[in-house]
């Protein structure tokens, strides 16, 4: 509950004025039938027109007041609950920003989206219902009961019997329904996961003509959601008919008893009509309370799910770092016996006792089959993941002892999957350095061999990119991403298969430019093509998470079987 406190405090007037106006409106609800009874019993019975007009006007005035207080109450309830949810949404979003990749993997992206949207909305709906009804409904029930006792105690006894019975029935329904709501929420998670994955990978799906398969997969989770939500909602639907039944039976009983009393002359007609209104009010208020409890159980499930996010400490942080003010200065790297698994339960290690050293300014190639752990290995350097065993050192310091921000500012990683944003090319490049001047931007683009093609566009650096850079070729996108990383002026640059769509000659020119223009920067290039790493100062060969060899091309050709295999598989039959 702690998470809501700041917002309740900040918008305290909504949380006081909302219920206050709603209670005020409720007072009108039980005064009106009383005046109504008087008009019939006194005014109409005695044909006292001035009495009827006077009381009629009074009813009108009260109805007007109820409209005003009702609107004000609803306004403050809506404002308070919307503010509360906006605050919680912002906090949850900020928390997710601190998460490491493995935190996000643990939750799944779809689940995080559901929590920040659907779950927060549940809290908002509940807060709104609560503000509108938490005092109003009990006041209505008590007020209507008092008034009906005042009008006719023996009839009021009927209500006293019925109310607990109905309350019990509603409680039973809610108890059965609430676990089903939990399952419904889980089904919604799965649906959102599916949507997230499909929409972000639409291109791949299209290129593999997997639309039908995806549709089928989606239909299945969609069906599951229908099944789970029907199971939950059909229980809730029972509340309405059960209340109606109780209402009708009670009305019948009241009319039966009242009929006898009216015939005997001990009760007036106006009293009966007002009595039925009070009865309706009590049952309606009871329904509203049931709704509060129901929304409360849903909101409690959502609250737990939001708390899980808010209470998760980002597993990668620099609390307790010994040199919390230190970032990367030179760019040397050392891995000492590093082992890592994505799923700690798995026996197989993704990295198995990896040890290696990279000097500052070196150009290092990493090669190995898909799944051999290349990406995982380099992810250890900017601490996208932390090693399970062993140490990762940058500039001789354990990365866990450095400032996380300083470390990540010093390491630029161009990932396999490149992401560009809508906006101009220049704007995208300035992600690397928002203050970069035109000249610096061009320099970086020239090293990444991107300047030429950018200049050939009619709008040059001001060319607008579609979302994700859709109007560029794969190779062009890759080069812009490299230029963007260079503008960060990192001490360590990691290219994770990021020239795969660039032709061999341009690829070689990029590496030549790296050597000539960026001699001090440590450069790590992961590549599939042996050509891309052959001329590196040092090549690391990975095989099933282990270092199978490390050295120059010549050394590895002599000493490393795995390297020779890769070499021959790519070069045989080609001119070397
Ligand atoms: P490479 O870059 O050499 O192709 P990766 O480092 O990407 O290899 O992957 C190594 C192994 O780790 C693979 O078996 C892959 O399936 C697994 N893996 C990679 N990323 C994740 C992740 N986020 N969660 C779970 N497993 C992963």
Coordinates of C-alpha atoms and ligand atoms in Angstrom, one line a residue:
X1 CA 0.0 0.0 0.0
X2 CA 3.0 2.2 0.5
X3 CA 3.2 2.9 -3.2
X4 CA -0.1 4.8 -3.2
X5 CA 0.6 6.9 -0.2
X6 CA 2.5 9.8 -1.9
X7 CA -0.3 10.2 -4.4
X8 CA -3.1 10.1 -1.8
X9 CA -1.1 12.7 0.1
X10 CA -0.6 14.9 -2.9
X11 CA -4.2 14.8 -4.1
X12 CA -5.7 14.5 -0.6
X13 CA -8.5 16.9 -1.4
X14 CA -9.9 14.4 -4.1
X15 CA -9.8 11.6 -1.6
X16 CA -11.7 13.7 1.0
X17 CA -14.0 15.7 -1.3
X18 CA -15.0 12.7 -3.5
X19 CA -16.5 10.6 -0.7
X20 CA -17.8 13.7 1.1
X21 CA -20.0 14.8 -1.9
X22 CA -21.1 11.2 -2.5
X23 CA -22.4 11.0 1.1
X24 CA -24.1 14.3 0.7
X25 CA -25.8 13.0 -2.4
X26 CA -26.9 9.9 -0.5
X27 CA -28.6 12.0 2.2
X28 CA -30.9 13.3 -0.5
X29 CA -31.6 9.8 -1.7
X30 CA -33.3 8.9 1.6
X31 CA -34.9 12.3 2.3
X32 CA -36.8 12.3 -1.1
X33 CA -39.0 9.2 -0.5
X34 CA -39.9 10.6 3.0
X35 CA -41.2 13.8 1.5
X36 CA -42.8 11.8 -1.2
X37 CA -44.7 9.8 1.4
X38 CA -45.8 13.0 3.1
X39 CA -47.1 14.4 -0.2
X40 CA -49.3 11.3 -0.7
X41 CA -50.3 10.7 2.9
X42 CA -50.9 14.3 3.9
X43 CA -51.1 16.5 0.8
X44 CA -53.1 14.2 -1.5
X45 CA -55.2 12.7 1.2
X46 CA -56.3 16.2 2.4
X47 CA -56.3 17.7 -1.1
X48 CA -53.9 20.4 0.3
X49 CA -52.5 21.9 -2.9
X50 CA -50.2 24.5 -1.2
X51 CA -48.7 21.6 0.8
X52 CA -48.1 19.6 -2.3
X53 CA -46.5 22.5 -4.2
X54 CA -44.3 23.5 -1.2
X55 CA -43.0 19.9 -0.8
X56 CA -42.8 19.4 -4.5
X57 CA -40.5 22.4 -4.8
X58 CA -38.5 21.1 -1.9
X59 CA -38.1 17.8 -3.7
X60 CA -37.0 19.6 -6.8
X61 CA -34.4 21.6 -4.8
X62 CA -33.0 18.5 -3.2
X63 CA -32.9 16.7 -6.5
X64 CA -30.9 19.7 -7.9
X65 CA -28.6 19.6 -5.0
X66 CA -28.1 15.8 -5.5
X67 CA -27.2 16.4 -9.1
X68 CA -24.6 18.9 -8.1
X69 CA -23.1 16.9 -5.3
X70 CA -23.2 13.7 -7.4
X71 CA -21.3 15.4 -10.3
X72 CA -18.8 16.9 -7.9
X73 CA -18.3 13.6 -6.0
X74 CA -17.8 11.7 -9.3
X75 CA -15.4 14.4 -10.5
X76 CA -13.1 14.2 -7.5
X77 CA -13.3 10.4 -7.5
X78 CA -12.3 10.3 -11.2
X79 CA -9.5 12.9 -10.7
X80 CA -8.1 11.2 -7.6
X81 CA -8.1 7.7 -9.0
X82 CA -6.6 8.9 -12.4
X83 CA -3.8 10.8 -10.6
X84 CA -3.1 7.8 -8.3
X85 CA -2.8 5.5 -11.3
X86 CA -0.7 7.9 -13.3
X87 CA 1.7 8.1 -10.4
X88 CA 1.9 4.4 -10.0
X89 CA 2.3 3.9 -13.7
X90 CA 5.2 6.4 -13.7
X91 CA 6.9 4.7 -10.8
X92 CA 6.5 1.3 -12.4
X93 CA 7.9 2.6 -15.7
X94 CA 10.9 4.1 -13.9
X95 CA 11.5 0.9 -12.1
X96 CA 11.5 -1.1 -15.4
X97 CA 14.1 1.3 -16.7
X98 CA 16.5 0.2 -14.0
X99 CA 15.9 -3.5 -14.8
X100 CA 18.7 -5.6 -16.3
X101 CA 18.1 -7.9 -19.2
X102 CA 17.7 -10.9 -16.9
X103 CA 15.1 -9.0 -14.8
X104 CA 13.1 -8.3 -18.0
X105 CA 13.6 -12.0 -19.1
X106 CA 12.2 -13.1 -15.8
X107 CA 9.0 -11.1 -16.1
X108 CA 8.7 -11.3 -19.9
X109 CA 8.1 -8.1 -21.9
X110 CA 4.4 -9.0 -22.4
X111 CA 3.8 -9.4 -18.6
X112 CA 5.5 -6.1 -17.9
X113 CA 3.3 -4.3 -20.5
X114 CA 0.1 -5.9 -18.9
X115 CA 1.2 -4.9 -15.5
X116 CA 1.8 -1.3 -16.4
X117 CA -1.4 -1.0 -18.4
X118 CA -4.1 -3.4 -17.4
X119 CA -3.1 -3.9 -13.8
X120 CA -2.7 -0.2 -13.1
X121 CA -6.1 0.4 -14.7
X122 CA -7.6 -2.2 -12.4
X123 CA -6.2 -0.2 -9.5
X124 CA -7.6 3.0 -11.0
X125 CA -11.1 1.5 -11.4
X126 CA -11.1 0.2 -7.9
X127 CA -9.9 3.5 -6.4
X128 CA -12.7 5.3 -8.3
X129 CA -15.4 2.8 -7.2
X130 CA -14.1 3.0 -3.7
X131 CA -14.1 6.8 -3.6
X132 CA -17.6 6.8 -4.9
X133 CA -19.1 4.1 -2.7
X134 CA -17.1 3.3 0.3
X135 CA -19.0 5.7 2.6
X136 CA -22.0 6.3 0.3
X137 CA -23.2 2.7 0.3
X138 CA -23.0 2.1 4.1
X139 CA -24.7 5.5 4.6
X140 CA -27.4 4.6 2.1
X141 CA -28.0 1.3 3.8
X142 CA -28.1 2.7 7.3
X143 CA -30.1 5.8 6.3
X144 CA -32.7 3.8 4.4
X145 CA -33.0 1.3 7.2
X146 CA -33.5 4.0 9.8
X147 CA -36.0 5.8 7.6
X148 CA -37.9 2.5 7.0
X149 CA -38.0 1.7 10.7
X150 CA -39.2 5.2 11.3
X151 CA -42.0 4.7 8.7
X152 CA -43.0 1.2 9.7
X153 CA -41.0 -1.1 12.1
X154 CA -42.7 -4.3 11.3
X155 CA -42.1 -3.9 7.5
X156 CA -38.5 -2.9 8.2
X157 CA -37.9 -6.2 9.9
X158 CA -38.4 -7.9 6.5
X159 CA -35.4 -6.0 5.2
X160 CA -33.4 -7.0 8.2
X161 CA -33.9 -10.6 7.4
X162 CA -33.3 -10.3 3.7
X163 CA -30.1 -8.2 3.8
X164 CA -27.9 -10.8 5.5
X165 CA -29.2 -13.5 3.3
X166 CA -28.3 -11.6 0.1
X167 CA -25.0 -10.5 1.6
X168 CA -24.1 -14.2 2.2
X169 CA -25.1 -15.2 -1.4
X170 CA -23.0 -12.4 -2.9
X171 CA -20.0 -13.3 -0.7
X172 CA -20.3 -16.9 -1.9
X173 CA -20.3 -15.8 -5.5
X174 CA -17.3 -13.5 -5.0
X175 CA -15.3 -16.2 -3.2
X176 CA -15.8 -18.6 -6.2
X177 CA -15.0 -16.0 -8.8
X178 CA -11.9 -14.4 -7.4
X179 CA -9.4 -17.3 -8.1
X180 CA -10.8 -17.4 -11.6
X181 CA -9.8 -13.7 -12.1
X182 CA -6.2 -14.7 -11.3
X183 CA -6.3 -17.2 -14.1
X184 CA -7.9 -14.7 -16.4
X185 CA -5.1 -12.3 -15.7
X186 CA -2.5 -14.9 -16.6
X187 CA -4.3 -15.7 -19.9
X188 CA -4.1 -12.0 -20.7
X189 CA -0.4 -12.0 -20.0
X190 CA 0.1 -14.8 -22.5
X191 CA -1.9 -12.9 -25.0
X192 CA 0.1 -9.7 -24.6
X193 CA 3.3 -11.7 -24.9
X194 CA 2.1 -13.1 -28.1
X195 CA 1.1 -9.7 -29.5
X196 CA 4.4 -8.1 -28.5
X197 CA 6.5 -10.8 -30.1
X198 CA 4.4 -10.9 -33.3
X199 CA 4.1 -7.2 -33.9
X200 CA 7.8 -6.5 -33.3
X201 CA 8.8 -9.3 -35.6
X202 CA 6.3 -8.8 -38.4
X203 CA 9.0 -8.6 -41.0
X204 CA 10.5 -11.9 -40.2
X205 CA 7.0 -13.4 -40.0
X206 CA 6.2 -12.1 -43.5
X207 CA 9.5 -13.2 -45.0
X208 CA 8.9 -16.7 -43.7
X209 CA 5.3 -16.6 -44.7
X210 CA 4.3 -17.6 -41.1
X211 CA 1.2 -15.4 -40.9
X212 CA -1.1 -18.4 -40.9
X213 CA 0.9 -20.1 -38.2
X214 CA 1.0 -16.9 -36.1
X215 CA -2.7 -16.4 -36.6
X216 CA -3.3 -20.0 -35.3
X217 CA -1.0 -19.5 -32.4
X218 CA -2.8 -16.2 -31.5
X219 CA -6.2 -17.8 -31.9
X220 CA -5.3 -20.4 -29.3
X221 CA -4.2 -17.9 -26.7
X222 CA -7.1 -15.7 -27.6
X223 CA -9.5 -18.7 -27.1
X224 CA -7.8 -19.4 -23.7
X225 CA -8.5 -15.9 -22.6
X226 CA -12.2 -16.2 -23.7
X227 CA -12.5 -19.4 -21.7
X228 CA -10.9 -18.0 -18.6
X229 CA -12.7 -14.7 -18.7
X230 CA -16.0 -16.4 -19.3
X231 CA -15.4 -18.7 -16.3
X232 CA -14.7 -15.6 -14.1
X233 CA -17.4 -13.3 -15.5
X234 CA -20.2 -15.8 -15.6
X235 CA -20.0 -16.2 -11.8
X236 CA -20.2 -12.4 -11.5
X237 CA -23.2 -12.3 -13.8
X238 CA -25.1 -14.4 -11.1
X239 CA -25.0 -11.4 -8.7
X240 CA -27.5 -9.4 -10.9
X241 CA -30.2 -12.1 -11.2
X242 CA -29.8 -13.2 -7.6
X243 CA -30.3 -9.6 -6.4
X244 CA -33.3 -9.2 -8.7
X245 CA -34.8 -12.4 -7.4
X246 CA -34.3 -11.3 -3.8
X247 CA -35.6 -7.9 -4.6
X248 CA -38.8 -9.2 -6.2
X249 CA -39.5 -11.7 -3.5
X250 CA -39.0 -9.1 -0.8
X251 CA -41.2 -6.6 -2.6
X252 CA -43.9 -9.3 -2.8
X253 CA -43.6 -9.9 0.9
X254 CA -43.6 -6.2 1.7
X255 CA -46.7 -5.6 -0.5
X256 CA -48.4 -8.7 1.1
X257 CA -47.8 -7.5 4.6
X258 CA -48.4 -3.8 3.8
X259 CA -51.6 -4.7 2.0
X260 CA -53.0 -6.2 5.1
X261 CA -52.0 -3.2 7.2
X262 CA -53.5 -0.8 4.7
X263 CA -56.8 -2.6 4.6
X264 CA -56.8 -2.6 8.4
X265 CA -56.1 1.2 8.2
X266 CA -52.9 1.0 10.2
X267 CA -50.8 2.1 7.2
X268 CA -51.0 4.6 4.5
X269 CA -50.5 4.1 0.7
X270 CA -47.7 6.8 0.5
X271 CA -45.8 4.9 3.2
X272 CA -45.8 1.7 1.1
X273 CA -44.5 3.4 -2.0
X274 CA -41.7 5.1 -0.1
X275 CA -41.0 1.9 1.6
X276 CA -40.4 0.1 -1.6
X277 CA -38.0 2.9 -2.7
X278 CA -36.0 2.4 0.5
X279 CA -35.9 -1.3 -0.1
X280 CA -34.6 -0.8 -3.6
X281 CA -32.0 1.6 -2.2
X282 CA -30.8 -0.9 0.4
X283 CA -30.4 -3.6 -2.2
X284 CA -28.8 -1.3 -4.7
X285 CA -26.3 -0.1 -2.1
X286 CA -25.6 -3.7 -1.2
X287 CA -24.9 -4.5 -4.9
X288 CA -22.5 -1.5 -5.0
X289 CA -20.7 -2.8 -2.0
X290 CA -20.4 -6.2 -3.6
X291 CA -19.0 -4.5 -6.7
X292 CA -16.4 -2.8 -4.4
X293 CA -15.4 -6.1 -2.9
X294 CA -15.2 -7.7 -6.3
X295 CA -13.1 -4.9 -7.9
X296 CA -11.1 -5.1 -4.7
X297 CA -10.2 -8.7 -5.2
X298 CA -9.3 -8.0 -8.8
X299 CA -7.3 -5.0 -7.7
X300 CA -5.6 -7.0 -5.0
X301 CA -4.3 -9.4 -7.7
X302 CA -3.2 -6.5 -9.8
X303 CA -1.6 -4.8 -6.7
X304 CA 0.4 -7.9 -6.1
X305 CA 1.6 -7.9 -9.7
X306 CA 2.6 -4.3 -9.6
X307 CA 4.3 -4.8 -6.2
X308 CA 6.3 -7.6 -7.7
X309 CA 7.8 -5.2 -10.3
X310 CA 8.3 -2.3 -7.8
X311 CA 9.9 -4.6 -5.2
X312 CA 12.3 -6.2 -7.6
X313 CA 15.7 -4.8 -7.0
X314 CA 17.5 -4.5 -10.4
X315 CA 19.9 -7.4 -10.1
X316 CA 22.6 -5.3 -11.8
X317 CA 23.4 -2.1 -10.0
X318 CA 26.4 -0.4 -8.6
X319 CA 25.4 -0.4 -4.9
X320 CA 28.5 -1.3 -2.9
X321 CA 30.8 -0.6 -5.8
X322 CA 34.3 0.1 -4.5
X323 CA 35.2 2.6 -7.1
X324 CA 31.7 4.1 -7.7
X325 CA 33.1 7.2 -9.4
X326 CA 35.3 5.3 -11.9
X327 CA 34.3 4.7 -15.5
X328 CA 36.3 3.3 -18.3
X329 CA 39.6 5.1 -18.9
X330 CA 41.8 3.0 -21.2
X331 CA 39.7 0.1 -22.4
X332 CA 41.6 -3.1 -21.5
X333 CA 39.6 -6.2 -20.7
X334 CA 40.2 -9.4 -18.9
X335 CA 37.9 -12.3 -18.2
X336 CA 39.0 -14.7 -15.5
X337 CA 37.3 -18.1 -15.4
X338 CA 33.9 -16.6 -16.3
X339 CA 31.0 -19.0 -16.3
X340 CA 27.4 -18.1 -17.1
X341 CA 23.9 -19.6 -17.5
X342 CA 20.8 -17.8 -18.5
X343 CA 18.7 -20.2 -16.5
X344 CA 20.4 -21.0 -13.3
X345 CA 18.6 -24.4 -13.1
X346 CA 20.3 -25.5 -16.4
X347 CA 23.2 -27.8 -16.1
X348 CA 24.8 -26.7 -19.4
X349 CA 26.8 -23.5 -19.1
X350 CA 26.5 -21.0 -21.9
X351 CA 30.0 -19.7 -21.0
X352 CA 32.3 -22.2 -19.4
X353 CA 35.4 -21.0 -17.6
X354 CA 36.3 -18.4 -20.2
X355 CA 39.6 -16.6 -19.6
X356 CA 41.0 -14.1 -22.0
X357 CA 42.8 -10.7 -22.1
X358 CA 42.3 -7.8 -24.5
X359 CA 44.7 -4.9 -24.4
X360 CA 43.5 -1.3 -24.8
X361 CA 43.4 -0.3 -28.4
X362 CA 43.5 -3.8 -29.8
X363 CA 41.2 -5.0 -32.6
X364 CA 39.9 -8.3 -31.6
X365 CA 37.8 -10.7 -33.6
X366 CA 35.5 -13.3 -32.1
X367 CA 34.3 -16.2 -34.2
X368 CA 32.4 -19.4 -33.5
X369 CA 29.3 -21.2 -34.6
X370 CA 25.8 -19.8 -33.8
X371 CA 24.9 -20.4 -30.2
X372 CA 28.6 -20.8 -29.2
X373 CA 28.2 -17.9 -26.7
X374 CA 29.7 -15.0 -28.6
X375 CA 27.0 -12.5 -27.8
X376 CA 26.8 -13.7 -24.2
X377 CA 30.5 -13.2 -23.8
X378 CA 30.5 -9.6 -24.9
X379 CA 27.3 -8.9 -22.9
X380 CA 29.4 -9.4 -19.8
X381 CA 31.6 -6.4 -20.5
X382 CA 28.9 -3.6 -20.1
X383 CA 27.2 -5.8 -17.5
X384 CA 24.1 -6.5 -19.5
X385 CA 24.4 -9.8 -17.6
X386 CA 26.6 -10.6 -14.6
X387 CA 28.9 -13.6 -14.6
X388 CA 27.8 -16.5 -12.3
X389 CA 31.4 -17.4 -11.6
X390 CA 34.7 -15.7 -12.2
X391 CA 35.5 -12.1 -12.8
X392 CA 35.2 -9.6 -15.6
X393 CA 37.7 -6.8 -15.4
X394 CA 37.9 -3.5 -17.3
X395 CA 41.1 -1.4 -16.8
X396 CA 42.1 -4.0 -14.2
X397 CA 38.9 -3.3 -12.1
X398 CA 36.1 -5.7 -11.5
X399 CA 33.2 -4.3 -13.5
X400 CA 31.0 -4.8 -10.4
X401 CA 33.2 -2.3 -8.6
X402 CA 32.8 0.5 -11.2
X403 CA 30.1 3.0 -11.7
X404 CA 27.5 1.3 -13.9
X405 CA 26.8 4.5 -15.7
X406 CA 30.5 5.2 -16.3
X407 CA 31.0 1.6 -17.5
X408 CA 28.2 1.7 -19.9
X409 CA 29.2 5.2 -21.2
X410 CA 32.6 3.8 -21.9
X411 CA 31.4 0.7 -23.8
X412 CA 29.3 1.0 -27.0
X413 CA 27.7 -2.1 -28.2
X414 CA 26.1 -2.4 -31.7
X415 CA 23.8 -5.3 -31.4
X416 CA 22.9 -8.0 -33.9
X417 CA 19.4 -6.5 -34.1
X418 CA 19.8 -2.8 -34.9
X419 CA 17.2 -0.4 -33.7
X420 CA 16.7 3.0 -35.3
X421 CA 14.0 5.4 -34.4
X422 CA 11.7 7.6 -36.4
X423 CA 13.2 11.0 -37.0
X424 CA 16.0 12.2 -39.2
X425 CA 19.3 10.4 -39.7
X426 CA 21.1 13.2 -37.9
X427 CA 18.7 12.9 -35.0
X428 CA 19.3 9.2 -34.8
X429 CA 23.1 9.7 -34.9
X430 CA 22.8 12.2 -32.0
X431 CA 21.6 9.5 -29.8
X432 CA 25.3 8.8 -29.5
X433 CA 26.0 12.4 -28.5
X434 CA 23.2 14.9 -28.4
X435 CA 25.6 17.8 -28.7
X436 CA 27.6 16.5 -31.6
X437 CA 28.2 19.1 -34.3
X438 CA 27.6 18.4 -38.0
X439 CA 31.3 17.9 -38.6
X440 CA 31.6 15.3 -35.9
X441 CA 28.5 13.5 -37.2
X442 CA 30.0 13.3 -40.7
X443 CA 33.3 12.1 -39.3
X444 CA 31.7 9.2 -37.5
X445 CA 29.6 8.4 -40.5
X446 CA 32.7 8.4 -42.7
X447 CA 34.5 5.9 -40.5
X448 CA 31.4 3.7 -40.5
X449 CA 31.3 4.0 -44.4
X450 CA 27.9 5.6 -44.1
X451 CA 28.7 9.2 -45.2
X452 CA 28.7 8.3 -48.9
X453 CA 25.2 6.8 -49.1
X454 CA 23.7 9.4 -46.7
X455 CA 25.1 12.2 -48.9
X456 CA 23.6 10.6 -51.9
X457 CA 20.1 10.9 -50.4
X458 CA 18.4 14.2 -51.6
X459 CA 17.9 15.3 -48.0
X460 CA 21.2 14.0 -46.8
X461 CA 21.5 13.8 -43.1
X462 CA 18.0 15.3 -42.8
X463 CA 16.4 12.3 -44.4
X464 CA 13.4 11.2 -42.4
X465 CA 13.5 7.6 -41.3
X466 CA 10.4 5.6 -40.8
X467 CA 9.9 3.8 -37.6
X468 CA 12.8 1.3 -37.0
X469 CA 14.5 2.8 -40.1
X470 CA 12.3 0.8 -42.5
X471 CA 13.3 2.9 -45.5
X472 CA 17.0 1.8 -45.3
X473 CA 18.6 -1.4 -46.5
X474 CA 19.9 -3.7 -43.8
X475 CA 23.5 -2.8 -44.5
X476 CA 22.8 0.9 -44.4
X477 CA 21.0 0.6 -41.1
X478 CA 24.0 -1.4 -39.7
X479 CA 26.4 1.4 -40.8
X480 CA 24.3 4.1 -39.2
X481 CA 24.2 2.1 -36.0
X482 CA 27.9 1.8 -36.0
X483 CA 28.3 5.6 -36.6
X484 CA 25.8 6.3 -33.8
X485 CA 27.9 4.1 -31.5
X486 CA 31.1 5.9 -32.5
X487 CA 29.6 9.2 -31.6
X488 CA 29.4 8.0 -28.0
X489 CA 33.3 8.1 -28.2
X490 CA 33.5 4.8 -26.3
X491 CA 36.8 3.4 -25.0
X492 CA 35.5 -0.1 -26.0
X493 CA 33.4 -0.7 -29.1
X494 CA 31.7 -4.0 -29.6
X495 CA 30.2 -4.9 -33.0
X496 CA 28.0 -8.0 -32.6
X497 CA 27.7 -9.3 -36.1
X498 CA 26.8 -5.8 -37.1
X499 CA 28.4 -5.8 -40.6
X500 CA 26.7 -9.0 -41.6
X501 CA 24.6 -7.2 -44.3
X502 CA 27.5 -5.0 -45.5
X503 CA 29.5 -6.2 -48.6
X504 CA 32.9 -7.6 -48.0
X505 CA 34.8 -4.6 -49.5
X506 CA 33.0 -2.0 -47.4
X507 CA 33.4 -4.2 -44.3
X508 CA 37.2 -4.2 -44.9
X509 CA 37.1 -0.4 -45.4
X510 CA 35.3 0.0 -42.0
X511 CA 38.0 -2.1 -40.3
X512 CA 40.8 -0.1 -42.0
X513 CA 39.2 3.1 -40.9
X514 CA 38.9 1.8 -37.3
X515 CA 42.6 1.1 -37.3
X516 CA 43.7 4.4 -38.8
X517 CA 41.2 6.8 -37.1
X518 CA 40.6 5.0 -33.8
X519 CA 43.9 3.5 -32.7
X520 CA 43.2 3.9 -29.0
X521 CA 39.7 2.5 -29.0
X522 CA 39.4 -1.2 -28.1
X523 CA 37.5 -2.8 -30.8
X524 CA 35.8 -6.2 -30.6
X525 CA 34.2 -7.6 -33.7
X526 CA 32.0 -10.6 -33.6
X527 CA 31.6 -12.1 -37.1
X528 CA 30.3 -15.0 -39.0
X529 CA 32.6 -14.4 -41.9
X530 CA 36.2 -15.3 -41.3
X531 CA 37.2 -12.4 -43.7
X532 CA 35.9 -10.0 -41.1
X533 CA 38.3 -11.1 -38.4
X534 CA 41.3 -12.5 -40.3
X535 CA 43.3 -9.3 -40.0
X536 CA 42.5 -8.7 -36.3
X537 CA 45.3 -8.3 -33.8
X538 CA 43.8 -11.3 -32.0
X539 CA 41.1 -13.7 -32.8
X540 CA 39.1 -15.6 -30.1
X541 CA 37.5 -18.8 -31.2
X542 CA 34.5 -19.9 -29.2
X543 CA 33.1 -23.4 -29.2
X544 CA 30.2 -24.3 -27.0
X545 CA 30.9 -21.7 -24.5
X546 CA 34.6 -22.4 -24.2
X547 CA 37.6 -20.7 -25.7
X548 CA 38.9 -23.1 -28.3
X549 CA 41.7 -20.9 -29.4
X550 CA 43.1 -17.4 -29.2
X551 CA 45.8 -15.8 -31.3
X552 CA 46.5 -14.2 -34.7
X553 CA 45.2 -15.8 -37.9
X554 CA 48.6 -17.4 -38.6
X555 CA 48.9 -18.8 -35.0
X556 CA 45.4 -20.2 -35.0
X557 CA 45.8 -21.8 -38.5
X558 CA 48.7 -23.7 -36.9
X559 CA 47.3 -24.5 -33.5
X560 CA 43.5 -24.4 -33.5
X561 CA 41.5 -27.2 -35.2
X562 CA 38.2 -25.4 -34.7
X563 CA 39.5 -22.3 -36.5
X564 CA 41.0 -24.3 -39.3
X565 CA 37.6 -26.0 -39.8
X566 CA 35.8 -22.6 -40.0
X567 CA 38.5 -21.4 -42.4
X568 CA 38.2 -24.3 -44.7
X569 CA 34.4 -24.4 -44.6
X570 CA 34.3 -20.8 -45.8
X571 CA 37.3 -20.7 -48.1
X572 CA 37.4 -24.0 -49.9
X573 CA 36.2 -23.6 -53.4
X574 CA 36.8 -19.9 -53.2
X575 CA 39.7 -17.8 -54.2
X576 CA 41.5 -16.8 -51.0
Ligands
LIG1 P1 26.1 -16.6 -30.4 O1 26.2 -15.1 -30.2 O2 27.4 -17.3 -30.4 O3 25.2 -17.0 -31.5 P2 24.6 -16.5 -27.9 O4 25.6 -15.9 -26.9 O5 23.6 -15.6 -28.5 O6 25.4 -17.2 -29.0 O7 23.8 -17.7 -27.3 C1 24.5 -18.7 -26.5 C2 23.4 -19.7 -26.0 O8 22.6 -19.0 -25.0 C3 22.4 -20.2 -27.0 O9 22.2 -21.5 -26.7 C4 21.2 -19.4 -26.8 O10 20.1 -20.1 -27.1 C5 21.2 -19.0 -25.3 N1 20.7 -17.7 -25.1 C6 21.0 -16.5 -25.6 N2 20.3 -15.5 -25.1 C7 19.5 -16.0 -24.2 C8 18.5 -15.4 -23.3 N3 18.2 -14.1 -23.3 N4 17.8 -16.3 -22.6 C9 18.1 -17.6 -22.6 N5 19.0 -18.2 -23.4 C10 19.7 -17.4 -24.2

